[in-house]
Amino acid sequence: MDDIITTTDLRKSFPARGGAVAAVRGVSISVRRGEIFGFLGPNGAGKTTTLRMLTTLLPIDAGSATVAGYDVARQPQQVRTRIGYVSQLGGADELATGRENLLLQGRLYGASKQQVMPRAETLAKLLDLADFADRRVITYSGGQRRRLDIALGLVHEPALLFLDEPTTGLDPQSRANLWEHIRALRDGGTTVFLTTHYLEEADALCDRLMIMDHGEIVAEGTPRTLKQQVAGDAIVVSLRNGDLDARRAGAAVRPEPYVRELSAGDGQLRLYVDDGGTALPRLIRLLDESGIGIRSISMSEPTLDDVFLRQTGRSLRDGGPDGAQASARPAEKETAR
Amino acid sequence: MKTIRDTGLLFQRHLTELVRNPVWLFVGFSTPILYLALFTPLLKHLAHLPSNAVLDLFLPGILALLAFSSGVSAGFNTIFELKGGVIERLRVTPASRFAILTGPILASMAMMFVFDAVVVAVGAGFGFSVHWTGLPILAVLLGLLMVITSAFSIATALVTREISGFAAVVNGINLPVLLLAGVLIPMSFGPAWLRVLAHFNPLYYLVQSSRVLAGGTLTGTAVWQAAAVLVPLTALTLAWATSVVRKAVS
């Protein structure tokens, strides 16, 4: 068996005013040994809740999960010794030094102090912590702290590491640096399961990913195959007269033979075409003949956002990192859990 | 045994944290001394007693008060750790859930005994009569009360999850428990119904027994009553709080 995680119809609801709110609605996944597997979705999609169930932190309502060869609900201790988990919040002791944190964490996994010391040394080197390992954590920068958090999750050499939004709040440089570290872990044989709401991160980092929305999996595959599902090129046209024109333009363009998919709204026309190079001049001519003013026009190869848009009818970017979608559904805000 | 080992590790962790927090240390030392310095003259005036007699009456109650208030406030740290992801970090390890609860409680207790020793030493300087036989037994009862209040406080913090809800619960129980314990004002000043009500307050038994024990009497009724109330209550709160740690979310 090459799957390090398998789940069947995993479900979780939280009590809320006016009845239970389903945060995870039947998630079935399989993660292969040695890959970087990603959960992509907006805040509130149920990513963290799923992760908490897989890491024994949250009781499972229904369905089953096997992690690192053991049933999560029935053998939580076995699972705990085999996985590492780094929460969004980190959780290092601020008044202790990085090294003290590592030593304690290793000992909580049952190792002796003598066993942990060389391991802490190795991890400090691996994650570039050596220079400040003996300083108190409260003095660390955001990126340094994140790397310590990850080192804490790795101290017992788990075969599987869970990272919940590992790069949230980091500057672009620290983010790129952390990606390198995560790739190095995978290359060293560790399976990495991460959640993210950054498209670029999922695209650049994950070998395989699932897109999650409202507690359900809406798409799965490698970033490449997912993007290939959205055929050809994406063209976005901003219209001068907003919504009124968008509707007219939609009606005018839809019958054209080169249009694979089309959506019109918010003063924009968004369409997917087989070949942008031939479609674009024809599209511009048609709009011009119909007397529809163009404000701007852009063409791009499909991104994971196009995949998300196609599956859910919404853009991941619209909401931004702390998206409007998430705050409009407060009951599903998973960070509060 | 694993539980004992884990408790030791988490005891050490919390103790290091306490000792590295200078503000907390300063307040910890100064609060009981302030109580003594401010209340002793007041009681002396009120009861027309010499200051050594007032200390004999009042100082044991201060020790009980210290155990209660440091226990009840334990949950504030829990909320802080919850927000910082510390609780999750510990709960995802195979460490004993009982140890995750009791390690920090025992560390705070060790610090409390240091503060207690300072209070007794300072009090002795001003005429408090030290009876070496009663104080160790008093220490056991103080420890039990601290376990009860800390475990209750930590579990309440894990259930309420937010500082506002938790603070409301703590403030809500603080006033009646302290008033009905007879620490600052003796219960004998109050009407009969108030004295009856006091018998439902675990702190009341500790305060009563603390006076007897500090006076050197080991087998007074108050001592047995305190033990009979505190021991089962300790077991009960620990069992409940451990189950809360097991299921705690976030």
Coordinates of C-alpha atoms in Angstrom, one line a residue:
Chain A
M1 CA 0.0 0.0 0.0
D2 CA 1.5 3.2 -1.1
D3 CA -1.0 5.6 0.4
I4 CA 0.1 7.2 3.6
I5 CA -3.3 8.8 4.1
T6 CA -6.7 7.5 3.1
T7 CA -10.0 8.9 4.2
T8 CA -13.5 7.8 3.4
D9 CA -16.4 10.2 3.5
L10 CA -15.0 12.3 6.4
R11 CA -17.5 14.6 8.0
K12 CA -17.5 17.2 10.7
S13 CA -20.1 19.6 12.0
F14 CA -19.9 22.3 14.6
P15 CA -22.8 23.4 16.8
A16 CA -23.9 26.9 15.9
R17 CA -26.8 29.1 16.5
G18 CA -29.7 27.7 14.5
G19 CA -28.4 24.1 14.3
A20 CA -25.2 22.4 13.3
V21 CA -23.0 23.8 10.6
A22 CA -21.3 21.2 8.4
A23 CA -17.6 22.3 8.0
V24 CA -16.5 19.1 6.2
R25 CA -19.0 17.3 4.1
G26 CA -17.8 13.9 2.9
V27 CA -14.1 14.3 2.1
S28 CA -12.4 11.2 0.6
I29 CA -8.7 11.6 -0.2
S30 CA -5.6 9.5 -0.7
V31 CA -2.1 10.9 -0.3
R32 CA 0.8 9.0 -1.7
R33 CA 4.0 8.4 0.2
G34 CA 6.7 10.9 -0.6
E35 CA 4.7 13.6 -2.3
I36 CA 3.8 17.2 -1.4
F37 CA 0.1 17.1 -1.3
G38 CA -1.9 20.3 -1.1
F39 CA -5.3 21.4 0.0
L40 CA -6.2 24.6 -1.8
G41 CA -9.3 26.6 -0.9
P42 CA -10.6 29.9 0.5
N43 CA -10.6 30.5 4.3
G44 CA -13.6 28.7 5.7
A45 CA -13.5 25.9 3.1
G46 CA -12.9 23.2 5.8
K47 CA -9.2 22.7 5.2
T48 CA -8.0 23.2 8.8
T49 CA -10.9 21.2 10.2
T50 CA -9.9 18.3 7.9
L51 CA -6.3 18.6 9.0
R52 CA -7.3 18.7 12.7
M53 CA -9.3 15.4 12.3
L54 CA -6.4 13.7 10.5
T55 CA -3.9 14.8 13.2
T56 CA -6.1 13.4 16.1
L57 CA -6.9 16.9 17.4
L58 CA -10.6 16.9 16.6
P59 CA -13.0 13.9 17.0
I60 CA -14.3 12.6 13.6
D61 CA -18.1 12.8 13.3
A62 CA -18.5 10.3 10.5
G63 CA -16.4 8.5 8.0
S64 CA -13.0 7.0 8.6
A65 CA -9.4 8.0 8.2
T66 CA -6.2 6.0 8.1
V67 CA -3.0 7.9 8.7
A68 CA 0.5 6.3 8.5
G69 CA -1.1 2.9 8.7
Y70 CA -3.4 3.5 11.7
D71 CA -7.0 4.4 12.2
V72 CA -7.2 7.9 13.5
A73 CA -10.2 7.4 15.7
R74 CA -9.2 4.1 17.2
Q75 CA -5.4 4.3 17.4
P76 CA -4.7 8.0 18.0
Q77 CA -1.5 7.3 20.0
Q78 CA 0.0 5.3 17.1
V79 CA -0.8 8.1 14.7
R80 CA 0.6 10.8 16.9
T81 CA 4.0 9.2 17.1
R82 CA 4.2 8.9 13.3
I83 CA 3.1 12.4 12.2
G84 CA 4.4 15.9 12.7
Y85 CA 1.9 18.8 12.7
V86 CA 2.6 22.5 12.4
S87 CA -0.5 24.6 13.1
Q88 CA -1.1 28.1 11.6
L89 CA -0.4 29.5 15.1
G90 CA 3.0 27.9 15.5
G91 CA 3.0 27.2 19.2
A92 CA 6.7 27.5 20.2
D93 CA 7.4 28.7 23.8
E94 CA 8.4 32.3 23.5
L95 CA 10.4 32.5 26.7
A96 CA 12.4 29.5 25.8
T97 CA 15.2 29.3 23.2
G98 CA 14.8 27.5 20.0
R99 CA 17.0 24.7 21.2
E100 CA 15.1 24.3 24.4
N101 CA 11.9 24.1 22.4
L102 CA 13.4 21.4 20.2
L103 CA 14.7 19.4 23.1
L104 CA 11.4 19.5 25.0
Q105 CA 9.4 18.5 21.9
G106 CA 11.7 15.6 21.2
R107 CA 11.4 14.4 24.8
L108 CA 7.6 14.6 24.7
Y109 CA 7.9 12.1 21.8
G110 CA 9.7 9.8 24.2
A111 CA 13.3 10.3 23.2
S112 CA 16.0 10.8 25.8
K113 CA 17.9 14.1 26.1
Q114 CA 21.0 12.5 24.7
Q115 CA 19.0 11.2 21.7
V116 CA 17.4 14.6 21.0
M117 CA 20.5 16.8 21.2
P118 CA 22.1 15.6 17.9
R119 CA 18.7 15.7 16.3
A120 CA 18.1 19.3 17.3
E121 CA 21.5 20.1 15.9
T122 CA 20.7 18.5 12.6
L123 CA 17.4 20.3 12.4
A124 CA 18.9 23.6 13.3
K125 CA 21.3 23.2 10.3
L126 CA 18.6 21.9 8.0
L127 CA 16.3 24.8 8.6
D128 CA 19.0 27.5 9.0
L129 CA 18.3 28.0 12.6
A130 CA 21.8 27.4 13.9
D131 CA 22.8 31.1 14.3
F132 CA 20.0 31.9 16.7
A133 CA 19.1 28.5 18.2
D134 CA 20.2 29.7 21.6
R135 CA 18.2 32.9 21.6
R136 CA 14.8 33.2 23.0
V137 CA 12.0 32.7 20.5
I138 CA 10.4 36.0 21.3
T139 CA 13.3 37.7 19.5
Y140 CA 12.8 35.7 16.2
S141 CA 11.5 37.2 13.0
G142 CA 8.4 35.8 11.3
G143 CA 10.4 33.6 8.9
Q144 CA 12.8 32.4 11.6
R145 CA 9.8 31.4 13.8
R146 CA 8.1 29.6 11.0
R147 CA 11.2 27.5 10.4
L148 CA 11.5 26.7 14.1
D149 CA 7.8 25.7 14.1
I150 CA 8.5 23.3 11.2
A151 CA 11.6 22.0 13.0
L152 CA 9.4 21.2 16.0
G153 CA 7.1 19.2 13.8
L154 CA 10.1 17.2 12.5
V155 CA 11.9 16.5 15.7
H156 CA 10.8 12.9 16.0
E157 CA 11.5 12.2 12.3
P158 CA 7.9 11.6 11.2
A159 CA 7.3 10.0 7.8
L160 CA 4.4 12.5 7.3
L161 CA 4.4 16.2 8.1
F162 CA 1.2 18.3 8.2
L163 CA 1.6 22.1 7.5
D164 CA -1.4 24.3 8.0
E165 CA -1.0 27.5 5.9
P166 CA 2.8 27.4 6.4
T167 CA 3.6 30.7 4.6
T168 CA 0.7 32.9 5.7
G169 CA 2.0 36.2 7.0
L170 CA 5.5 35.7 5.5
D171 CA 7.2 38.2 3.1
P172 CA 7.8 37.0 -0.4
Q173 CA 11.4 36.3 0.2
S174 CA 10.8 34.1 3.4
R175 CA 8.0 32.4 1.5
A176 CA 10.3 31.4 -1.4
N177 CA 12.9 30.3 1.2
L178 CA 10.4 28.1 3.0
W179 CA 9.3 26.5 -0.3
E180 CA 12.9 25.4 -0.8
H181 CA 13.0 23.9 2.6
I182 CA 9.7 22.1 2.0
R183 CA 10.9 20.7 -1.3
A184 CA 14.1 19.5 0.4
L185 CA 12.0 17.7 3.0
R186 CA 10.1 15.9 0.2
D187 CA 13.3 15.0 -1.5
G188 CA 14.6 13.6 1.8
G189 CA 11.6 11.2 1.8
T190 CA 9.1 13.0 4.0
T191 CA 5.5 13.2 2.8
V192 CA 4.2 16.7 3.2
F193 CA 0.5 17.6 3.5
L194 CA -0.1 21.3 3.4
T195 CA -3.1 23.6 3.2
T196 CA -2.9 27.0 1.5
H197 CA -5.2 29.6 0.1
Y198 CA -2.4 30.9 -2.2
L199 CA -2.7 29.8 -5.8
E200 CA 0.9 30.4 -6.6
E201 CA 1.9 28.3 -3.6
A202 CA -0.3 25.4 -4.6
D203 CA 0.9 25.6 -8.2
A204 CA 4.6 25.9 -7.4
L205 CA 5.0 23.6 -4.5
C206 CA 2.4 20.7 -4.7
D207 CA 2.9 17.5 -6.6
R208 CA -0.8 16.9 -6.3
L209 CA -3.6 18.9 -4.9
M210 CA -7.2 19.0 -4.1
I211 CA -9.4 22.1 -4.3
M212 CA -11.8 22.4 -1.5
D213 CA -14.8 24.6 -1.1
H214 CA -17.6 24.7 1.4
G215 CA -16.4 21.5 3.0
E216 CA -16.2 19.5 -0.2
I217 CA -13.6 18.5 -2.7
V218 CA -14.3 20.2 -6.0
A219 CA -11.3 19.1 -8.0
E220 CA -8.2 17.0 -7.7
G221 CA -5.1 16.2 -9.7
T222 CA -1.6 17.6 -10.4
P223 CA -1.5 21.3 -11.0
R224 CA -0.8 20.6 -14.6
T225 CA -3.7 18.2 -15.3
L226 CA -6.0 20.5 -13.3
K227 CA -5.1 23.5 -15.5
Q228 CA -5.4 21.4 -18.7
Q229 CA -9.0 20.7 -17.8
V230 CA -9.6 24.3 -18.3
A231 CA -8.9 24.3 -22.0
G232 CA -6.8 26.7 -24.0
D233 CA -6.4 30.3 -22.9
A234 CA -8.3 32.6 -20.7
I235 CA -9.3 36.0 -22.0
V236 CA -10.7 38.7 -19.7
V237 CA -12.3 41.8 -21.3
S238 CA -13.2 44.8 -19.1
L239 CA -16.0 46.8 -20.7
R240 CA -16.4 50.5 -20.7
N241 CA -20.1 50.5 -19.9
G242 CA -20.0 47.9 -17.2
D243 CA -22.8 45.4 -16.6
L244 CA -25.1 46.6 -19.3
D245 CA -22.4 45.9 -21.9
A246 CA -21.3 42.7 -20.3
R247 CA -24.8 41.2 -20.9
R248 CA -24.9 42.5 -24.5
A249 CA -21.3 41.3 -25.1
G250 CA -22.1 37.9 -23.6
A251 CA -25.0 37.5 -25.9
A252 CA -23.0 38.6 -28.9
V253 CA -19.9 36.4 -28.3
R254 CA -21.5 33.2 -26.9
P255 CA -22.5 31.8 -30.4
E256 CA -19.0 32.2 -31.8
P257 CA -17.3 28.9 -32.7
Y258 CA -14.0 29.5 -30.8
V259 CA -15.7 30.0 -27.4
R260 CA -15.4 27.1 -25.1
E261 CA -16.7 28.7 -22.0
L262 CA -18.0 32.1 -21.2
S263 CA -19.2 34.1 -18.2
A264 CA -20.3 37.7 -18.2
G265 CA -20.8 40.0 -15.2
D266 CA -19.2 42.6 -13.0
G267 CA -18.5 44.7 -16.1
Q268 CA -16.3 41.9 -17.4
L269 CA -16.4 39.2 -20.0
R270 CA -14.4 36.1 -19.2
L271 CA -14.0 33.4 -21.7
Y272 CA -11.9 30.4 -22.4
V273 CA -10.8 29.7 -26.0
D274 CA -8.8 27.0 -27.7
D275 CA -6.3 29.2 -29.3
G276 CA -6.0 32.8 -28.0
G277 CA -3.9 33.9 -31.0
T278 CA -6.7 33.4 -33.6
A279 CA -9.6 34.1 -31.3
L280 CA -8.5 37.5 -29.9
P281 CA -8.6 39.5 -33.2
R282 CA -12.0 38.0 -34.1
L283 CA -13.3 38.8 -30.6
I284 CA -12.1 42.4 -30.8
R285 CA -13.6 42.9 -34.2
L286 CA -17.0 41.4 -33.1
L287 CA -17.2 43.7 -30.0
D288 CA -16.2 46.7 -32.1
E289 CA -18.9 45.9 -34.7
S290 CA -21.5 45.5 -31.9
G291 CA -20.5 48.9 -30.6
I292 CA -19.3 47.7 -27.3
G293 CA -16.4 49.7 -25.8
I294 CA -13.4 47.9 -24.4
R295 CA -11.6 49.3 -21.5
S296 CA -8.9 46.7 -21.3
I297 CA -8.2 43.2 -22.4
S298 CA -5.9 40.5 -21.2
M299 CA -5.1 37.0 -22.1
S300 CA -3.4 34.3 -20.0
E301 CA -2.8 30.6 -19.8
P302 CA -5.2 29.1 -17.3
T303 CA -4.2 29.3 -13.6
L304 CA -5.5 27.3 -10.7
D305 CA -7.8 30.2 -10.1
D306 CA -9.5 29.5 -13.4
V307 CA -9.9 25.9 -12.2
F308 CA -11.5 27.1 -9.0
L309 CA -13.7 29.6 -10.9
R310 CA -14.9 26.9 -13.2
Q311 CA -15.8 24.6 -10.3
T312 CA -17.3 27.0 -8.0
G313 CA -18.3 30.0 -10.1
R314 CA -16.2 32.3 -7.8
S315 CA -12.7 33.5 -7.9
L316 CA -10.2 32.7 -5.2
R317 CA -8.7 36.1 -5.7
D318 CA -11.9 38.0 -5.3
G319 CA -12.0 37.4 -1.7
G320 CA -8.3 38.0 -1.2
P321 CA -6.5 36.2 1.5
D322 CA -9.1 36.9 4.1
G323 CA -11.8 36.7 1.6
A324 CA -15.3 38.2 1.6
Q325 CA -16.6 34.7 1.0
A326 CA -15.2 33.6 4.3
S327 CA -16.4 36.4 6.3
A328 CA -19.8 36.3 4.7
R329 CA -20.1 32.8 6.1
P330 CA -19.0 33.4 9.7
A331 CA -20.2 30.0 11.0
E332 CA -17.7 28.3 8.8
K333 CA -14.7 30.4 9.8
E334 CA -12.4 27.6 10.7
T335 CA -9.7 29.7 12.3
A336 CA -12.0 30.3 15.2
R337 CA -12.2 26.6 16.0
Chain B
M1 CA 6.2 5.5 34.0
K2 CA 5.2 7.6 31.0
T3 CA 2.7 9.9 32.8
I4 CA 5.2 10.7 35.5
R5 CA 8.0 11.4 33.0
D6 CA 5.7 13.6 30.9
T7 CA 4.5 15.4 34.0
G8 CA 8.1 16.1 34.9
L9 CA 8.9 17.5 31.5
L10 CA 5.9 19.8 31.4
F11 CA 6.5 20.8 35.1
Q12 CA 10.0 21.9 34.1
R13 CA 8.7 23.7 31.0
H14 CA 6.2 25.8 33.0
L15 CA 8.6 26.5 35.9
T16 CA 11.2 27.8 33.4
E17 CA 8.5 30.0 31.9
L18 CA 7.4 31.4 35.3
V19 CA 11.0 32.1 36.5
R20 CA 11.8 33.9 33.2
N21 CA 8.9 36.3 33.6
P22 CA 10.1 39.1 36.0
V23 CA 6.8 40.9 36.2
W24 CA 5.0 37.8 37.3
L25 CA 7.7 37.1 39.9
F26 CA 7.5 40.6 41.3
V27 CA 3.7 40.5 41.6
G28 CA 3.8 37.0 43.1
F29 CA 6.1 38.1 45.9
S30 CA 4.6 41.5 46.6
T31 CA 0.9 40.6 46.6
P32 CA 0.8 38.5 49.8
I33 CA 3.2 40.9 51.6
L34 CA 0.9 43.8 50.6
Y35 CA -2.1 42.0 52.0
L36 CA -0.3 41.4 55.3
A37 CA 1.0 45.0 55.5
L38 CA -2.4 46.5 54.7
F39 CA -4.8 44.2 56.5
T40 CA -2.9 43.5 59.8
P41 CA -3.2 47.1 61.1
L42 CA -6.9 47.2 60.1
L43 CA -7.7 43.9 61.9
K44 CA -5.7 45.0 64.9
H45 CA -7.9 48.1 65.2
L46 CA -11.1 46.1 64.5
A47 CA -10.5 43.3 67.0
H48 CA -8.4 45.1 69.6
L49 CA -5.7 42.4 69.4
P50 CA -1.9 42.7 69.6
S51 CA -0.3 42.3 66.2
N52 CA 1.2 38.8 66.8
A53 CA -2.3 37.5 67.6
V54 CA -3.7 39.1 64.5
L55 CA -1.0 37.5 62.4
D56 CA -1.7 34.1 64.0
L57 CA -5.4 34.5 62.9
F58 CA -4.9 36.3 59.6
L59 CA -1.7 34.9 58.0
P60 CA -2.9 31.3 57.5
G61 CA -6.0 32.7 55.7
I62 CA -3.7 34.7 53.4
L63 CA -1.9 31.4 52.5
A64 CA -5.3 29.9 51.6
L65 CA -6.3 33.0 49.7
L66 CA -3.0 32.8 47.7
A67 CA -3.7 29.2 46.8
F68 CA -7.2 30.1 45.7
S69 CA -6.3 33.1 43.6
S70 CA -3.2 31.6 41.9
G71 CA -5.2 28.5 41.0
V72 CA -8.2 30.4 39.7
S73 CA -6.1 32.6 37.5
A74 CA -4.3 29.6 35.9
G75 CA -6.7 29.6 33.0
F76 CA -5.6 33.0 31.8
N77 CA -2.3 31.4 30.7
T78 CA -4.3 28.6 29.1
I79 CA -6.2 31.1 26.9
F80 CA -2.9 32.7 26.0
E81 CA -1.5 29.3 25.1
L82 CA -4.6 28.4 23.1
K83 CA -4.2 31.5 21.0
G84 CA -0.5 30.9 20.5
G85 CA -1.0 27.3 19.3
V86 CA 0.9 25.9 22.3
I87 CA -2.0 23.6 23.4
E88 CA -2.3 22.2 19.9
R89 CA 1.4 21.7 19.7
L90 CA 1.3 19.7 23.0
R91 CA -1.8 17.8 22.2
V92 CA -0.5 16.5 18.8
T93 CA 2.3 14.8 20.6
P94 CA 1.7 11.4 22.3
A95 CA 2.3 13.1 25.7
S96 CA -0.1 12.0 28.5
R97 CA -3.2 14.2 28.6
F98 CA -3.1 14.1 32.4
A99 CA 0.5 15.4 32.3
I100 CA -0.5 18.2 30.0
L101 CA -2.9 19.3 32.6
T102 CA -1.0 18.6 35.8
G103 CA 2.6 19.5 34.8
P104 CA 1.9 23.2 34.7
I105 CA -0.3 23.0 37.9
L106 CA 2.5 21.4 39.9
A107 CA 5.0 24.0 38.6
S108 CA 2.8 26.9 39.8
M109 CA 2.3 25.1 43.0
A110 CA 6.1 24.9 43.6
M111 CA 6.3 28.6 43.0
M112 CA 3.4 29.2 45.4
F113 CA 5.2 27.3 48.1
V114 CA 8.2 29.6 47.7
F115 CA 5.9 32.6 48.1
D116 CA 4.2 30.9 51.1
A117 CA 7.6 30.4 52.7
V118 CA 8.4 34.1 52.2
V119 CA 5.1 35.1 53.7
V120 CA 5.7 32.8 56.8
A121 CA 9.2 34.1 57.2
V122 CA 8.2 37.8 57.0
G123 CA 5.2 37.1 59.3
A124 CA 7.5 35.3 61.8
G125 CA 9.6 38.5 61.9
F126 CA 6.5 40.4 63.0
G127 CA 5.4 38.0 65.7
F128 CA 3.6 35.1 63.8
S129 CA 4.2 32.0 65.9
V130 CA 5.5 29.2 63.6
H131 CA 4.4 25.6 64.5
W132 CA 6.5 23.3 62.4
T133 CA 4.3 20.3 62.8
G134 CA 1.1 21.9 61.4
L135 CA 2.6 23.7 58.5
P136 CA 3.5 20.6 56.3
I137 CA -0.1 19.3 56.7
L138 CA -1.4 22.8 55.9
A139 CA 0.9 22.7 52.8
V140 CA -0.8 19.5 51.6
L141 CA -4.3 21.0 52.0
L142 CA -3.1 24.2 50.2
G143 CA -1.8 22.1 47.4
L144 CA -5.1 20.2 47.1
L145 CA -7.0 23.5 46.8
M146 CA -4.6 24.7 44.2
V147 CA -5.1 21.6 42.1
I148 CA -8.9 21.9 42.4
T149 CA -9.0 25.6 41.4
S150 CA -6.3 25.3 38.7
A151 CA -7.8 22.3 37.0
F152 CA -11.2 24.0 37.1
S153 CA -9.8 27.2 35.8
I154 CA -7.8 25.5 33.0
A155 CA -10.7 23.3 31.9
T156 CA -13.0 26.4 31.9
A157 CA -10.6 28.3 29.8
L158 CA -10.5 25.4 27.3
V159 CA -14.3 25.3 27.2
T160 CA -14.9 29.0 26.9
R161 CA -11.9 29.5 24.6
E162 CA -12.2 33.3 24.7
I163 CA -10.7 35.7 27.4
S164 CA -14.1 37.5 27.7
G165 CA -16.1 34.4 28.6
F166 CA -13.5 33.0 30.8
A167 CA -12.9 36.2 32.7
A168 CA -16.7 36.5 33.3
V169 CA -16.8 33.0 34.9
V170 CA -13.7 33.7 37.1
N171 CA -14.9 37.1 38.2
G172 CA -18.3 35.6 38.9
I173 CA -17.1 33.0 41.3
N174 CA -14.3 35.1 42.8
L175 CA -16.4 37.4 44.9
P176 CA -18.8 35.0 46.6
V177 CA -16.1 32.4 47.2
L178 CA -13.7 34.9 48.8
L179 CA -16.5 36.6 50.8
L180 CA -17.8 33.3 52.1
A181 CA -14.4 32.0 53.1
G182 CA -13.8 34.3 56.0
V183 CA -10.3 35.2 55.0
L184 CA -10.5 39.0 55.1
I185 CA -13.5 39.3 57.4
P186 CA -14.2 36.5 59.8
M187 CA -17.5 34.6 59.1
S188 CA -18.5 35.1 62.8
F189 CA -19.2 38.7 62.0
G190 CA -22.0 37.6 59.5
P191 CA -25.6 36.5 60.1
A192 CA -26.5 32.9 60.5
W193 CA -27.7 32.3 56.9
L194 CA -24.3 33.6 55.6
R195 CA -22.5 31.1 57.9
V196 CA -24.7 28.3 56.5
L197 CA -23.9 29.3 53.0
A198 CA -20.2 29.3 53.8
H199 CA -20.4 25.6 54.4
F200 CA -20.9 25.1 50.6
N201 CA -17.6 26.8 49.9
P202 CA -14.5 24.6 49.7
L203 CA -12.2 27.5 50.5
Y204 CA -14.1 28.1 53.8
Y205 CA -13.0 24.6 55.1
L206 CA -9.4 25.3 54.1
V207 CA -9.4 28.7 55.9
Q208 CA -10.8 27.1 59.0
S209 CA -8.3 24.3 59.0
S210 CA -5.4 26.6 58.2
R211 CA -6.0 28.5 61.4
V212 CA -6.1 25.3 63.5
L213 CA -3.0 23.8 61.7
A214 CA -1.0 27.0 61.9
G215 CA -1.8 27.0 65.7
G216 CA -0.1 23.6 65.9
T217 CA -3.2 21.4 66.4
L218 CA -3.1 18.5 64.0
T219 CA -6.3 16.6 64.6
G220 CA -8.9 19.3 65.0
T221 CA -12.4 18.7 63.4
A222 CA -11.7 21.5 61.0
V223 CA -8.7 19.5 59.6
W224 CA -10.7 16.3 59.0
Q225 CA -13.5 18.3 57.5
A226 CA -11.1 20.1 55.1
A227 CA -9.6 16.8 54.0
A228 CA -13.0 15.2 53.6
V229 CA -14.1 18.0 51.3
L230 CA -10.8 18.7 49.4
V231 CA -9.7 15.1 48.5
P232 CA -12.8 13.9 46.7
L233 CA -13.2 17.3 45.0
T234 CA -9.6 17.1 43.7
A235 CA -10.3 13.7 42.2
L236 CA -13.5 15.0 40.6
T237 CA -12.0 18.2 39.1
L238 CA -9.0 16.3 37.8
A239 CA -11.1 13.7 36.1
W240 CA -13.3 16.4 34.4
A241 CA -10.4 18.6 33.4
T242 CA -8.4 15.7 31.9
S243 CA -11.4 14.8 29.7
V244 CA -11.6 18.4 28.6
V245 CA -7.9 18.4 27.6
R246 CA -8.5 15.2 25.7
K247 CA -11.2 16.8 23.6
A248 CA -10.1 20.4 23.6
V249 CA -10.5 22.1 20.3
S250 CA -7.9 24.6 18.9

